[in-house]
């Protein structure tokens, strides 16, 4: 099976069977989504969704968040991973959003990563989800699944994975494909023991098809 055939089969299956693929983070506007994505680093979406309603109510705008102290923000997010750093990042992000972008969420990755707490993955999520740009955010699920099923050739870094995926996935499908891979990794192709018996793409999966693979 060629790599092109593998991509074609997997993309067609997801397109037919998972036509709707969206982030599981709860938000109402780009500012809220950015907060939620920053909080989701090394933390589950479920946990983030538990803390954000009260956080959004307390800090509804960039102006209010920028005027807050990290200590005040910490009280709302202390149950997520790395709350001290994330509290500092959120306040810093709001300040840069106001000072450099006048409170308007930038659409370009190069601008988004200027804000504290916003790395390439987070910037790609915003560019993709908010602005429908062909940006592939590579989190732990996307990185693991892409290597396991054979969309990438043992890529060593998220950036390598990103470049490989965007090379083969049609540009118009990249925003949706990001969610296909995340959700597949979260619920089917899980880290320790993938659920191959209920996987719809095993006909094209390098891991499943290998002779010595532990199913």
GROMACS .gro file of C-alpha atoms in nm, residues 68-211:
model
  144
   68UNK     CA    1  -0.623   4.070   3.717
   69UNK     CA    2  -0.339   3.914   3.911
   70UNK     CA    3  -0.217   3.560   3.843
   71UNK     CA    4  -0.308   3.481   4.203
   72UNK     CA    5  -0.671   3.575   4.141
   73UNK     CA    6  -0.685   3.366   3.823
   74UNK     CA    7  -0.520   3.073   4.000
   75UNK     CA    8  -0.816   3.035   4.233
   76UNK     CA    9  -1.038   2.949   3.936
   77UNK     CA   10  -0.801   2.707   3.763
   78UNK     CA   11  -0.617   2.537   4.049
   79UNK     CA   12  -0.762   2.196   3.960
   80UNK     CA   13  -0.602   2.190   3.612
   81UNK     CA   14  -0.242   2.088   3.546
   82UNK     CA   15   0.030   2.349   3.609
   83UNK     CA   16  -0.213   2.613   3.739
   84UNK     CA   17   0.055   2.860   3.852
   85UNK     CA   18   0.217   2.885   3.511
   86UNK     CA   19  -0.114   2.889   3.330
   87UNK     CA   20  -0.249   3.168   3.551
   88UNK     CA   21   0.055   3.380   3.461
   89UNK     CA   22   0.018   3.292   3.093
   90UNK     CA   23  -0.350   3.388   3.085
   91UNK     CA   24  -0.290   3.731   3.235
   92UNK     CA   25   0.010   3.786   3.008
   93UNK     CA   26  -0.186   3.671   2.704
   94UNK     CA   27  -0.464   3.920   2.775
   95UNK     CA   28  -0.213   4.204   2.812
   96UNK     CA   29  -0.043   4.129   2.479
   97UNK     CA   30  -0.380   4.081   2.309
   98UNK     CA   31  -0.472   4.434   2.416
   99UNK     CA   32  -0.135   4.602   2.367
  100UNK     CA   33  -0.038   4.453   2.032
  101UNK     CA   34  -0.369   4.353   1.877
  102UNK     CA   35  -0.616   4.598   2.033
  103UNK     CA   36  -0.821   4.314   2.176
  104UNK     CA   37  -0.884   4.154   1.835
  105UNK     CA   38  -0.775   3.793   1.800
  106UNK     CA   39  -0.505   3.770   1.531
  107UNK     CA   40  -0.554   3.507   1.262
  108UNK     CA   41  -0.191   3.438   1.174
  109UNK     CA   42   0.017   3.181   1.361
  110UNK     CA   43   0.319   3.413   1.363
  111UNK     CA   44   0.113   3.671   1.555
  112UNK     CA   45  -0.064   3.430   1.785
  113UNK     CA   46   0.261   3.284   1.916
  114UNK     CA   47   0.364   3.630   2.039
  115UNK     CA   48   0.124   3.583   2.331
  116UNK     CA   49   0.237   3.408   2.652
  117UNK     CA   50   0.123   3.048   2.677
  118UNK     CA   51   0.061   3.024   2.304
  119UNK     CA   52   0.292   2.778   2.130
  120UNK     CA   53   0.262   2.656   1.774
  121UNK     CA   54   0.005   2.389   1.859
  122UNK     CA   55  -0.224   2.636   2.038
  123UNK     CA   56  -0.180   2.893   1.760
  124UNK     CA   57  -0.271   2.633   1.499
  125UNK     CA   58  -0.587   2.543   1.691
  126UNK     CA   59  -0.702   2.906   1.690
  127UNK     CA   60  -0.610   2.958   1.324
  128UNK     CA   61  -0.791   2.640   1.228
  129UNK     CA   62  -1.102   2.650   1.448
  130UNK     CA   63  -1.169   3.025   1.449
  131UNK     CA   64  -1.041   3.128   1.108
  132UNK     CA   65  -1.074   2.798   0.917
  133UNK     CA   66  -0.713   2.818   0.802
  134UNK     CA   67  -0.528   2.505   0.685
  135UNK     CA   68  -0.332   2.481   1.009
  136UNK     CA   69  -0.266   2.136   1.157
  137UNK     CA   70  -0.235   2.144   1.535
  138UNK     CA   71  -0.031   1.846   1.652
  139UNK     CA   72  -0.104   1.743   2.010
  140UNK     CA   73  -0.007   1.415   2.175
  141UNK     CA   74  -0.301   1.231   2.014
  142UNK     CA   75  -0.229   1.353   1.661
  143UNK     CA   76   0.143   1.283   1.701
  144UNK     CA   77   0.088   0.929   1.832
  145UNK     CA   78  -0.192   0.829   1.596
  146UNK     CA   79  -0.020   0.962   1.284
  147UNK     CA   80   0.291   0.757   1.354
  148UNK     CA   81   0.100   0.447   1.457
  149UNK     CA   82  -0.136   0.423   1.161
  150UNK     CA   83   0.133   0.519   0.909
  151UNK     CA   84   0.040   0.870   0.804
  152UNK     CA   85   0.389   0.974   0.910
  153UNK     CA   86   0.715   0.780   0.898
  154UNK     CA   87   0.823   0.776   1.262
  155UNK     CA   88   0.840   1.153   1.282
  156UNK     CA   89   1.040   1.271   1.580
  157UNK     CA   90   0.877   1.608   1.648
  158UNK     CA   91   0.532   1.765   1.626
  159UNK     CA   92   0.661   1.999   1.354
  160UNK     CA   93   0.773   1.703   1.141
  161UNK     CA   94   0.428   1.550   1.185
  162UNK     CA   95   0.259   1.877   1.095
  163UNK     CA   96   0.459   1.913   0.774
  164UNK     CA   97   0.391   1.555   0.666
  165UNK     CA   98   0.017   1.574   0.732
  166UNK     CA   99  -0.028   1.907   0.555
  167UNK     CA  100   0.165   1.770   0.257
  168UNK     CA  101  -0.082   1.487   0.196
  169UNK     CA  102  -0.416   1.607   0.336
  170UNK     CA  103  -0.615   1.834   0.102
  171UNK     CA  104  -0.594   2.193   0.229
  172UNK     CA  105  -0.971   2.232   0.266
  173UNK     CA  106  -0.987   1.926   0.494
  174UNK     CA  107  -0.697   2.010   0.726
  175UNK     CA  108  -0.908   2.189   0.993
  176UNK     CA  109  -1.145   1.892   1.013
  177UNK     CA  110  -0.869   1.629   0.985
  178UNK     CA  111  -0.709   1.776   1.296
  179UNK     CA  112  -1.022   1.683   1.493
  180UNK     CA  113  -1.057   1.345   1.322
  181UNK     CA  114  -0.714   1.242   1.447
  182UNK     CA  115  -0.758   1.389   1.796
  183UNK     CA  116  -1.093   1.219   1.855
  184UNK     CA  117  -0.973   0.892   1.703
  185UNK     CA  118  -0.675   0.897   1.939
  186UNK     CA  119  -0.890   0.990   2.236
  187UNK     CA  120  -1.157   0.723   2.197
  188UNK     CA  121  -1.036   0.446   1.962
  189UNK     CA  122  -0.662   0.451   1.894
  190UNK     CA  123  -0.580   0.500   2.260
  191UNK     CA  124  -0.221   0.499   2.380
  192UNK     CA  125  -0.180   0.175   2.572
  193UNK     CA  126  -0.416  -0.062   2.394
  194UNK     CA  127  -0.584   0.062   2.077
  195UNK     CA  128  -0.936  -0.067   2.016
  196UNK     CA  129  -0.857  -0.221   1.679
  197UNK     CA  130  -1.168  -0.439   1.684
  198UNK     CA  131  -1.392  -0.134   1.661
  199UNK     CA  132  -1.168   0.079   1.439
  200UNK     CA  133  -1.308   0.181   1.102
  201UNK     CA  134  -0.974   0.259   0.942
  202UNK     CA  135  -0.786  -0.063   1.023
  203UNK     CA  136  -0.791  -0.163   0.654
  204UNK     CA  137  -0.535   0.114   0.597
  205UNK     CA  138  -0.360   0.109   0.936
  206UNK     CA  139   0.009   0.027   0.930
  207UNK     CA  140   0.001  -0.094   1.291
  208UNK     CA  141  -0.295  -0.326   1.237
  209UNK     CA  142  -0.157  -0.467   0.912
  210UNK     CA  143   0.194  -0.538   1.036
  211UNK     CA  144   0.256  -0.912   1.091
   0.00000   0.00000   0.00000
